[in-house]
């Protein structure tokens, strides 16, 4: 039976079917107004809550409606009675933002979203926060559930009635919070209904969402612990500012988890912004980066990306020389999947025989002899202290010998005594301990010899044929790989049959998300830690892998493994879909991309080899000074030892 409510003017509002229910209220369709829905509370609202909603309706404007499912009209069970709910925009074709930044969820919910799309969503999220802050509002309970996004990249903020709003001189607080999105200075708060939030608190949650989007859903405070007091609880690590990706993360007791992206992915300016957001200066210094600051830098990042030749889904910052996604793929960590059906690349005009003939026609450069120098360095004199000791010793010996001669001349019988006295003087006063100085100069010689050896090897590599030969050997390996591509592709297609059941089971397990499951002892914080170690679905659950994560002992590991076993009970292998067209397309796409990549490398080979010859003298000239300095240092070190 349909329910009738009234707006603030007394007009009847007829509610349709219930489309959602929560602990606080239910959401209904609205007859005749398909773009809106009604939220009706289960219990009567306090006068303060009614005042807050009335103010939100009066304060709404077009810019807020562009980013938030904001209350647009109040609802009343009786004409001009108490407020029981409100009308808001019907948010359709939107998913919680974690289904985009989570690699496992993204494969199913946003399979065509590449990294540039995530950057754009991060930018739009920041723009939503900026709009709310510009109007003096604070979100308060920032979390992965109250930001939703669509395939059009549009971001909407939901649950707006929980936001912190200042209405007619009264501050209506946000009374809830999610621990792993709560900033360090508020960690441990048990009653948010007594805490006035600020935009700077929101900026912590915003930076966390941006980090999640750019870095594959990893939590910035979950990493590999380096101390016993670190990594025991996510909330404690947040409170202690243990940013696992910081430039000084090791001193904070963390390093990034295995196979994680690092801040090297993005321009240096981003590193500074994340440091401000997640470490002490964000609280005690100038504050965390604002939403408008994030909009600006994310716009710049979005305009400076490039696409990898291996996959159309591999888009990354143009300041990087290599594709980070290819590197992760090689380790079995797949962030983006290519969903396009196989399309033949056609005839590229590449002829291996012609290209290889051109490569073979380029002769190797001859060796250039090392430059020689006939420098005659002057040995470095002994330090003054040794000079003084030697002078004193010579004087003492002279005096004693003269005394012996005088004694012998005066009394020949004293010759033996004079000889004994002279020997004693020679031993006592004639020896100078040169050991420390000799050792120092020997060390200098060894260092000079090592440097000379290194410089000589560099000369051979950069001016001789070795660099040319290494490059040609690399091209020869690529030629061999190219010639075997057809056979390897055929074997990979045949292997699809033998691995069909395992792949079906893998895809089956990927449908069960840890974030959605109720697993004993594994709450939101532990789920975030698991996700930061790349464990998001039943397919990722492996006992030995989980035990390596601090805080997951035998009990929690067993809970996760038991949960996976329960999931597996529903699996049935379907031989009829053992090898799908998508499976075959994935294999063919992989080898087609590899074929194009090798063709480009081989086609560039002749020019690269030619440059080795044409640039030989240029490299020799640039190395001349380095060689001269190393040779001079070696000659000097050898000469310095001759003083002994």
Coordinates of N, CA and C in Angstrom, one line a residue, residues 138-344:
X138 N 30.9 20.5 6.4 CA 32.0 19.5 6.6 C 31.3 18.1 6.5
X139 N 32.0 17.2 5.7 CA 31.4 15.9 5.5 C 31.4 15.1 6.8
X140 N 32.6 15.1 7.5 CA 32.7 14.5 8.8 C 33.0 13.0 8.6
X141 N 32.0 12.2 8.3 CA 32.2 10.7 8.2 C 32.6 10.4 6.8
X142 N 33.8 10.8 6.4 CA 34.4 10.4 5.1 C 34.7 8.9 5.1
X143 N 34.2 8.2 4.1 CA 34.5 6.8 4.0 C 34.2 6.3 2.6
X144 N 34.6 5.0 2.3 CA 34.5 4.5 1.0 C 33.0 4.2 0.6
X145 N 32.1 4.3 1.5 CA 30.7 4.1 1.2 C 29.9 5.3 0.9
X146 N 30.3 6.5 1.3 CA 29.4 7.6 1.0 C 29.9 8.5 -0.1
X147 N 30.8 7.9 -1.0 CA 31.2 8.5 -2.2 C 30.9 7.4 -3.3
X148 N 30.0 7.8 -4.2 CA 29.7 6.8 -5.3 C 30.1 7.4 -6.7
X149 N 30.3 6.5 -7.6 CA 30.9 7.0 -8.9 C 30.3 6.1 -10.0
X150 N 30.1 6.7 -11.2 CA 29.6 6.0 -12.3 C 30.6 5.8 -13.4
X151 N 30.2 5.1 -14.5 CA 31.1 4.9 -15.6 C 31.4 6.1 -16.4
X152 N 30.6 7.2 -16.1 CA 30.8 8.5 -16.7 C 31.8 9.3 -15.9
X153 N 32.3 8.8 -14.8 CA 33.3 9.4 -13.9 C 32.7 10.4 -13.0
X154 N 31.4 10.6 -13.1 CA 30.7 11.6 -12.2 C 30.7 11.0 -10.8
X155 N 31.0 11.9 -9.8 CA 31.0 11.5 -8.4 C 29.9 12.1 -7.7
X156 N 29.2 11.3 -6.8 CA 28.1 11.9 -6.0 C 28.4 11.5 -4.5
X157 N 28.2 12.5 -3.6 CA 28.2 12.3 -2.2 C 26.9 11.9 -1.7
X158 N 26.8 10.8 -0.9 CA 25.5 10.4 -0.4 C 25.5 10.5 1.1
X159 N 24.3 10.1 1.8 CA 24.2 10.2 3.2 C 24.5 11.6 3.7
X160 N 24.0 12.6 2.9 CA 24.3 14.0 3.3 C 23.7 14.5 4.6
X161 N 22.6 13.8 5.0 CA 21.9 14.2 6.2 C 22.8 14.0 7.5
X162 N 23.9 13.2 7.3 CA 24.8 13.0 8.4 C 26.0 14.1 8.4
X163 N 26.1 14.9 7.4 CA 27.1 15.9 7.3 C 27.0 16.9 8.5
X164 N 28.2 17.6 8.8 CA 28.2 18.6 9.8 C 27.7 19.9 9.2
X165 N 26.7 20.5 9.7 CA 26.0 21.7 9.1 C 25.9 22.7 10.2
X166 N 26.2 24.0 9.9 CA 25.9 25.1 10.8 C 24.7 25.8 10.3
X167 N 23.6 25.7 11.1 CA 22.3 26.2 10.8 C 21.9 27.3 11.8
X168 N 21.7 28.5 11.3 CA 21.2 29.6 12.2 C 21.9 29.7 13.5
X169 N 23.2 29.6 13.4 CA 24.0 29.8 14.6 C 24.3 28.5 15.4
X170 N 23.6 27.4 15.0 CA 23.8 26.2 15.7 C 24.6 25.2 14.9
X171 N 25.6 24.6 15.5 CA 26.4 23.6 14.8 C 25.8 22.2 15.0
X172 N 25.4 21.6 13.9 CA 24.8 20.2 14.0 C 26.0 19.3 13.6
X173 N 26.4 18.5 14.5 CA 27.6 17.7 14.4 C 27.3 16.4 13.5
X174 N 28.4 15.9 12.9 CA 28.3 14.6 12.3 C 28.7 13.6 13.5
X175 N 27.8 12.7 13.7 CA 27.9 11.9 14.9 C 28.5 10.5 14.7
X176 N 29.0 10.2 13.5 CA 29.6 8.9 13.2 C 31.0 9.0 12.5
X177 N 31.7 7.9 12.5 CA 33.0 7.9 11.8 C 33.5 6.5 11.6
X178 N 34.3 6.3 10.6 CA 34.9 5.0 10.3 C 36.3 5.0 10.7
X179 N 36.8 4.1 11.6 CA 38.1 4.2 12.2 C 39.2 4.3 11.1
X180 N 39.2 3.5 10.1 CA 40.4 3.5 9.2 C 40.3 4.7 8.2
X181 N 39.3 5.6 8.3 CA 39.3 6.8 7.6 C 39.4 8.0 8.5
X182 N 39.5 7.8 9.8 CA 39.6 8.8 10.8 C 41.0 9.4 10.9
X183 N 41.2 10.7 10.9 CA 42.6 11.3 11.0 C 43.3 11.0 12.3
X184 N 44.6 11.0 12.4 CA 45.3 10.7 13.6 C 44.9 11.4 14.8
X185 N 44.6 12.7 14.7 CA 44.3 13.5 15.9 C 42.9 13.1 16.5
X186 N 42.1 12.4 15.7 CA 40.8 12.0 16.2 C 40.7 10.5 16.5
X187 N 41.8 9.8 16.3 CA 41.8 8.3 16.5 C 41.5 8.1 18.0
X188 N 40.7 7.1 18.3 CA 40.4 6.8 19.7 C 39.1 7.5 20.2
X189 N 38.6 8.4 19.4 CA 37.3 9.1 19.7 C 36.2 8.1 19.8
X190 N 35.5 8.0 20.9 CA 34.4 7.1 21.0 C 33.0 7.7 20.8
X191 N 33.0 9.1 20.9 CA 31.7 9.8 20.8 C 31.9 11.0 19.9
X192 N 31.6 10.8 18.6 CA 31.7 11.9 17.6 C 30.6 12.9 17.8
X193 N 29.6 12.6 18.5 CA 28.5 13.6 18.7 C 28.9 14.7 19.6
X194 N 30.2 14.7 20.1 CA 30.7 15.8 20.9 C 32.0 16.4 20.3
X195 N 32.3 16.0 19.0 CA 33.5 16.5 18.3 C 33.1 17.4 17.1
X196 N 33.5 18.6 17.1 CA 33.3 19.5 16.0 C 34.4 19.2 15.0
X197 N 34.0 18.8 13.8 CA 35.0 18.4 12.7 C 35.3 19.7 12.0
X198 N 36.4 19.6 11.2 CA 36.9 20.8 10.4 C 37.1 20.3 9.0
X199 N 37.3 21.2 8.1 CA 37.6 20.8 6.7 C 39.0 20.1 6.7
X200 N 39.9 20.4 7.6 CA 41.2 19.7 7.6 C 41.0 18.3 8.0
X201 N 40.0 17.9 8.8 CA 39.7 16.5 9.1 C 39.2 15.8 7.8
X202 N 38.3 16.5 7.1 CA 37.9 16.0 5.8 C 39.0 15.7 4.9
X203 N 40.0 16.6 4.9 CA 41.1 16.5 3.9 C 41.9 15.3 4.1
X204 N 41.9 14.8 5.4 CA 42.6 13.5 5.6 C 41.9 12.4 4.8
X205 N 40.6 12.3 5.0 CA 39.8 11.3 4.2 C 39.9 11.5 2.7
X206 N 39.9 12.7 2.3 CA 40.0 13.0 0.8 C 41.4 12.5 0.3
X207 N 42.5 12.8 1.0 CA 43.8 12.3 0.6 C 43.8 10.8 0.6
X208 N 43.2 10.2 1.5 CA 43.1 8.7 1.6 C 42.4 8.2 0.4
X209 N 41.3 8.8 0.0 CA 40.6 8.3 -1.2 C 41.4 8.5 -2.5
X210 N 42.1 9.7 -2.6 CA 43.0 9.9 -3.7 C 44.1 8.8 -3.8
X211 N 44.7 8.5 -2.6 CA 45.7 7.5 -2.5 C 45.2 6.2 -3.0
X212 N 44.0 5.8 -2.5 CA 43.4 4.6 -2.9 C 43.2 4.5 -4.4
X213 N 42.8 5.6 -5.0 CA 42.5 5.6 -6.4 C 43.8 5.5 -7.3
X214 N 44.8 6.2 -6.8 CA 46.1 6.2 -7.6 C 46.9 5.0 -7.4
X215 N 46.8 4.3 -6.2 CA 47.8 3.3 -5.9 C 47.1 1.9 -5.6
X216 N 46.0 1.6 -6.4 CA 45.5 0.3 -6.4 C 44.8 -0.1 -5.1
X217 N 44.1 0.8 -4.4 CA 43.3 0.5 -3.3 C 44.2 0.2 -2.0
X218 N 45.5 0.4 -2.1 CA 46.3 0.2 -0.9 C 46.1 1.3 0.2
X219 N 46.1 0.9 1.4 CA 45.9 1.9 2.5 C 47.3 2.5 2.8
X220 N 47.4 3.8 3.0 CA 48.7 4.4 3.2 C 49.3 4.1 4.5
X221 N 48.6 3.5 5.5 CA 49.1 3.2 6.8 C 49.2 1.6 7.0
X222 N 49.2 0.9 5.9 CA 49.3 -0.6 6.0 C 50.5 -0.9 5.1
X223 N 51.5 -1.5 5.7 CA 52.7 -1.9 5.0 C 53.4 -3.1 5.6
X224 N 54.7 -3.2 5.4 CA 55.5 -4.3 6.0 C 56.2 -3.8 7.2
X225 N 55.8 -4.2 8.4 CA 56.3 -3.7 9.7 C 57.8 -4.1 9.8
X226 N 58.6 -3.1 10.4 CA 60.0 -3.3 10.6 C 60.3 -3.3 12.1
X227 N 59.3 -3.1 13.0 CA 59.5 -3.2 14.4 C 58.3 -3.9 15.1
X228 N 58.6 -4.4 16.3 CA 57.5 -5.1 17.0 C 56.3 -4.3 17.3
X229 N 56.5 -2.9 17.5 CA 55.4 -2.1 17.9 C 54.6 -1.5 16.7
X230 N 54.9 -2.0 15.5 CA 54.3 -1.5 14.3 C 53.5 -2.6 13.6
X231 N 52.3 -2.2 13.0 CA 51.6 -3.1 12.3 C 50.6 -4.0 13.0
X232 N 50.5 -3.7 14.3 CA 49.6 -4.6 15.1 C 48.1 -4.2 15.0
X233 N 47.8 -2.9 14.7 CA 46.5 -2.4 14.5 C 46.5 -1.2 13.6
X234 N 45.7 -1.2 12.6 CA 45.7 -0.1 11.6 C 45.4 1.2 12.3
X235 N 44.5 1.3 13.2 CA 44.1 2.5 13.9 C 45.3 3.1 14.7
X236 N 46.0 2.2 15.3 CA 47.2 2.7 16.1 C 48.3 3.2 15.2
X237 N 48.5 2.6 14.0 CA 49.5 3.1 13.1 C 49.1 4.5 12.5
X238 N 47.8 4.6 12.3 CA 47.3 6.0 11.8 C 47.6 7.0 12.9
X239 N 47.2 6.7 14.1 CA 47.4 7.6 15.2 C 48.9 8.1 15.4
X240 N 49.8 7.1 15.1 CA 51.2 7.4 15.2 C 51.9 7.9 13.9
X241 N 51.1 8.3 12.9 CA 51.5 8.9 11.7 C 52.5 8.0 10.9
X242 N 52.2 6.7 11.0 CA 53.1 5.7 10.3 C 52.8 5.5 8.9
X243 N 53.0 6.5 8.1 CA 52.8 6.5 6.6 C 53.8 5.6 6.0
X244 N 53.3 4.5 5.5 CA 54.2 3.4 5.0 C 54.9 3.7 3.7
X245 N 54.5 4.8 3.0 CA 55.1 5.1 1.8 C 55.9 6.4 1.9
X246 N 56.1 6.9 3.1 CA 56.8 8.2 3.3 C 58.3 8.0 2.9
X247 N 58.9 9.2 2.6 CA 60.3 9.2 2.3 C 61.1 8.7 3.5
X248 N 60.6 8.8 4.7 CA 61.3 8.3 5.9 C 60.5 7.2 6.6
X249 N 59.8 6.4 5.7 CA 59.0 5.3 6.3 C 59.7 4.4 7.2
X250 N 61.0 4.1 6.9 CA 61.7 3.1 7.7 C 61.9 3.6 9.1
X251 N 62.1 4.9 9.2 CA 62.2 5.4 10.6 C 60.9 5.4 11.3
X252 N 59.8 5.3 10.6 CA 58.5 5.2 11.2 C 58.1 3.8 11.5
X253 N 59.0 2.8 11.0 CA 58.8 1.4 11.3 C 58.1 0.7 10.2
X254 N 58.0 1.2 9.0 CA 57.3 0.6 7.9 C 58.1 0.7 6.6
X255 N 57.7 -0.2 5.7 CA 58.1 0.0 4.3 C 56.8 -0.5 3.5
X256 N 56.7 -0.1 2.3 CA 55.5 -0.5 1.5 C 55.4 -2.0 1.5
X257 N 54.1 -2.5 1.4 CA 53.9 -4.0 1.3 C 54.4 -4.5 0.0
X258 N 54.6 -5.9 -0.1 CA 55.1 -6.5 -1.4 C 54.3 -6.1 -2.6
X259 N 55.0 -5.9 -3.7 CA 54.3 -5.7 -5.0 C 53.4 -4.4 -5.0
X260 N 53.7 -3.5 -4.1 CA 52.9 -2.3 -4.1 C 53.6 -1.2 -5.0
X261 N 52.8 -0.3 -5.5 CA 53.3 0.9 -6.2 C 53.8 1.8 -5.1
X262 N 54.8 2.6 -5.5 CA 55.4 3.6 -4.6 C 55.1 5.0 -5.1
X263 N 55.5 6.0 -4.3 CA 55.3 7.4 -4.7 C 56.1 7.7 -6.0
X264 N 57.0 6.8 -6.4 CA 57.7 7.1 -7.7 C 56.8 7.0 -8.9
X265 N 55.6 6.5 -8.7 CA 54.6 6.4 -9.8 C 54.2 7.8 -10.2
X266 N 54.1 8.8 -9.3 CA 53.6 10.1 -9.6 C 54.7 11.2 -9.5
X267 N 54.5 12.3 -10.1 CA 55.5 13.4 -10.0 C 55.8 13.7 -8.5
X268 N 57.0 14.3 -8.3 CA 57.5 14.6 -7.0 C 56.5 15.5 -6.2
X269 N 55.8 16.3 -6.8 CA 54.9 17.2 -6.1 C 53.9 16.5 -5.3
X270 N 53.5 15.3 -5.8 CA 52.5 14.5 -5.1 C 53.0 13.9 -3.8
X271 N 54.3 13.5 -3.9 CA 54.9 13.0 -2.7 C 54.8 14.0 -1.5
X272 N 55.1 15.2 -1.8 CA 55.0 16.3 -0.8 C 53.6 16.4 -0.2
X273 N 52.6 16.3 -1.1 CA 51.2 16.5 -0.7 C 50.7 15.3 0.2
X274 N 51.1 14.1 -0.2 CA 50.8 13.0 0.6 C 51.5 13.0 2.0
X275 N 52.7 13.5 2.0 CA 53.5 13.7 3.3 C 52.7 14.7 4.2
X276 N 52.2 15.8 3.6 CA 51.5 16.7 4.4 C 50.2 16.1 4.9
X277 N 49.6 15.3 4.1 CA 48.2 14.8 4.4 C 48.3 13.7 5.5
X278 N 49.4 12.9 5.5 CA 49.5 11.7 6.4 C 50.5 11.8 7.5
X279 N 51.2 12.9 7.6 CA 52.2 13.0 8.7 C 51.9 14.2 9.5
X280 N 52.8 14.5 10.5 CA 52.6 15.5 11.5 C 52.3 16.9 11.0
X281 N 52.9 17.4 10.0 CA 52.7 18.7 9.5 C 51.2 19.0 9.1
X282 N 50.5 17.9 8.8 CA 49.1 18.1 8.4 C 48.2 18.5 9.6
X283 N 48.7 18.2 10.8 CA 48.0 18.6 12.0 C 48.6 19.9 12.7
X284 N 49.9 19.9 12.8 CA 50.6 21.0 13.6 C 51.1 22.1 12.7
X285 N 51.2 21.8 11.4 CA 51.8 22.8 10.5 C 50.8 23.6 9.7
X286 N 51.0 23.7 8.4 CA 50.1 24.5 7.6 C 48.8 23.8 7.2
X287 N 48.7 22.5 7.7 CA 47.5 21.8 7.4 C 47.6 20.9 6.2
X288 N 46.6 20.0 6.0 CA 46.7 19.1 4.9 C 46.3 19.8 3.6
X289 N 46.7 19.2 2.5 CA 46.3 19.8 1.2 C 44.8 20.0 1.1
X290 N 44.3 21.1 0.6 CA 42.9 21.3 0.5 C 42.3 20.6 -0.7
X291 N 41.0 20.5 -0.8 CA 40.4 19.9 -1.9 C 40.7 20.6 -3.2
X292 N 40.7 22.0 -3.1 CA 41.0 22.7 -4.3 C 42.5 22.5 -4.8
X293 N 43.4 22.3 -3.9 CA 44.8 22.0 -4.3 C 44.8 20.7 -5.0
X294 N 44.1 19.7 -4.5 CA 44.1 18.4 -5.2 C 43.5 18.5 -6.6
X295 N 42.4 19.3 -6.7 CA 41.8 19.5 -8.1 C 42.9 20.0 -9.0
X296 N 43.7 20.9 -8.6 CA 44.7 21.5 -9.5 C 45.8 20.5 -9.9
X297 N 46.3 19.8 -8.9 CA 47.4 18.9 -9.3 C 46.9 17.7 -10.1
X298 N 45.7 17.2 -9.8 CA 45.2 16.1 -10.5 C 44.8 16.4 -11.9
X299 N 44.4 17.7 -12.1 CA 44.2 18.2 -13.5 C 45.5 18.1 -14.3
X300 N 46.6 18.6 -13.6 CA 47.9 18.5 -14.3 C 48.3 17.1 -14.6
X301 N 48.1 16.2 -13.6 CA 48.5 14.8 -13.8 C 47.7 14.2 -15.0
X302 N 46.4 14.5 -15.0 CA 45.5 13.9 -16.0 C 46.0 14.3 -17.4
X303 N 46.5 15.5 -17.5 CA 47.0 16.1 -18.8 C 48.3 15.5 -19.3
X304 N 49.0 14.8 -18.4 CA 50.4 14.3 -18.7 C 50.5 12.8 -18.5
X305 N 49.8 12.1 -19.4 CA 49.9 10.6 -19.3 C 50.2 10.1 -20.7
X306 N 50.6 8.9 -20.8 CA 50.9 8.2 -22.1 C 50.4 6.8 -22.0
X307 N 50.3 6.2 -23.2 CA 49.8 4.8 -23.3 C 50.9 3.9 -23.7
X308 N 50.9 2.7 -23.0 CA 51.9 1.6 -23.3 C 51.5 1.0 -24.6
X309 N 52.5 0.5 -25.4 CA 52.3 -0.2 -26.6 C 51.8 -1.6 -26.4
X310 N 52.0 -2.1 -25.2 CA 51.6 -3.5 -24.9 C 50.1 -3.7 -24.7
X311 N 49.5 -2.7 -24.1 CA 48.0 -2.8 -23.8 C 47.4 -1.4 -23.8
X312 N 46.2 -1.3 -24.4 CA 45.5 0.0 -24.4 C 45.1 0.4 -23.0
X313 N 45.1 -0.6 -22.1 CA 44.7 -0.3 -20.7 C 45.8 0.2 -19.9
X314 N 47.0 0.2 -20.4 CA 48.2 0.6 -19.6 C 48.5 2.0 -19.9
X315 N 47.9 2.9 -19.1 CA 48.1 4.3 -19.2 C 48.8 4.8 -17.9
X316 N 49.8 5.6 -18.0 CA 50.6 6.0 -16.9 C 51.2 7.4 -17.1
X317 N 51.8 8.0 -16.0 CA 52.3 9.3 -16.1 C 53.5 9.4 -17.1
X318 N 53.5 10.5 -17.9 CA 54.5 10.6 -19.0 C 55.9 10.8 -18.5
X319 N 56.0 11.1 -17.2 CA 57.4 11.3 -16.6 C 58.1 10.0 -16.4
X320 N 57.4 8.9 -16.5 CA 58.0 7.6 -16.3 C 58.5 7.0 -17.6
X321 N 59.7 6.4 -17.6 CA 60.3 5.8 -18.8 C 59.8 4.5 -19.2
X322 N 59.3 3.7 -18.2 CA 58.8 2.4 -18.4 C 57.4 2.2 -17.9
X323 N 56.6 1.3 -18.4 CA 55.2 1.1 -17.9 C 55.2 0.3 -16.6
X324 N 54.6 0.9 -15.6 CA 54.6 0.3 -14.3 C 53.6 -0.9 -14.3
X325 N 52.6 -0.9 -15.1 CA 51.6 -2.0 -15.1 C 52.2 -3.2 -15.8
X326 N 53.0 -3.0 -16.8 CA 53.7 -4.2 -17.4 C 54.6 -4.9 -16.3
X327 N 55.3 -4.0 -15.6 CA 56.2 -4.6 -14.5 C 55.4 -5.4 -13.5
X328 N 54.3 -4.9 -13.1 CA 53.4 -5.6 -12.1 C 52.8 -6.9 -12.8
X329 N 52.4 -6.8 -14.0 CA 51.9 -8.0 -14.7 C 52.9 -9.1 -14.7
X330 N 54.2 -8.8 -14.9 CA 55.2 -9.8 -14.9 C 55.4 -10.5 -13.6
X331 N 54.9 -9.9 -12.5 CA 54.9 -10.5 -11.2 C 53.6 -11.2 -10.8
X332 N 52.7 -11.2 -11.8 CA 51.4 -11.8 -11.5 C 50.4 -10.9 -10.8
X333 N 50.7 -9.6 -10.7 CA 49.8 -8.6 -10.1 C 49.2 -7.8 -11.2
X334 N 47.9 -8.1 -11.5 CA 47.2 -7.5 -12.6 C 46.2 -6.4 -12.1
X335 N 46.5 -5.2 -12.4 CA 45.6 -4.1 -12.0 C 44.6 -3.7 -13.0
X336 N 45.0 -3.9 -14.3 CA 44.0 -3.6 -15.4 C 44.0 -4.7 -16.4
X337 N 42.8 -5.1 -16.8 CA 42.7 -6.2 -17.8 C 42.2 -5.6 -19.1
X338 N 42.7 -6.2 -20.2 CA 42.3 -5.7 -21.5 C 41.0 -6.5 -21.9
X339 N 39.9 -5.8 -22.0 CA 38.6 -6.5 -22.3 C 38.3 -6.6 -23.7
X340 N 39.1 -6.0 -24.6 CA 38.8 -5.9 -26.0 C 38.9 -7.3 -26.7
X341 N 37.9 -7.6 -27.5 CA 38.0 -8.9 -28.3 C 39.2 -8.8 -29.2
X342 N 39.7 -10.0 -29.6 CA 40.9 -10.0 -30.4 C 40.6 -9.4 -31.8
X343 N 41.5 -8.6 -32.3 CA 41.4 -8.1 -33.6 C 42.7 -8.2 -34.3
X344 N 42.7 -8.8 -35.4 CA 44.0 -9.0 -36.1 C 44.6 -7.6 -36.4

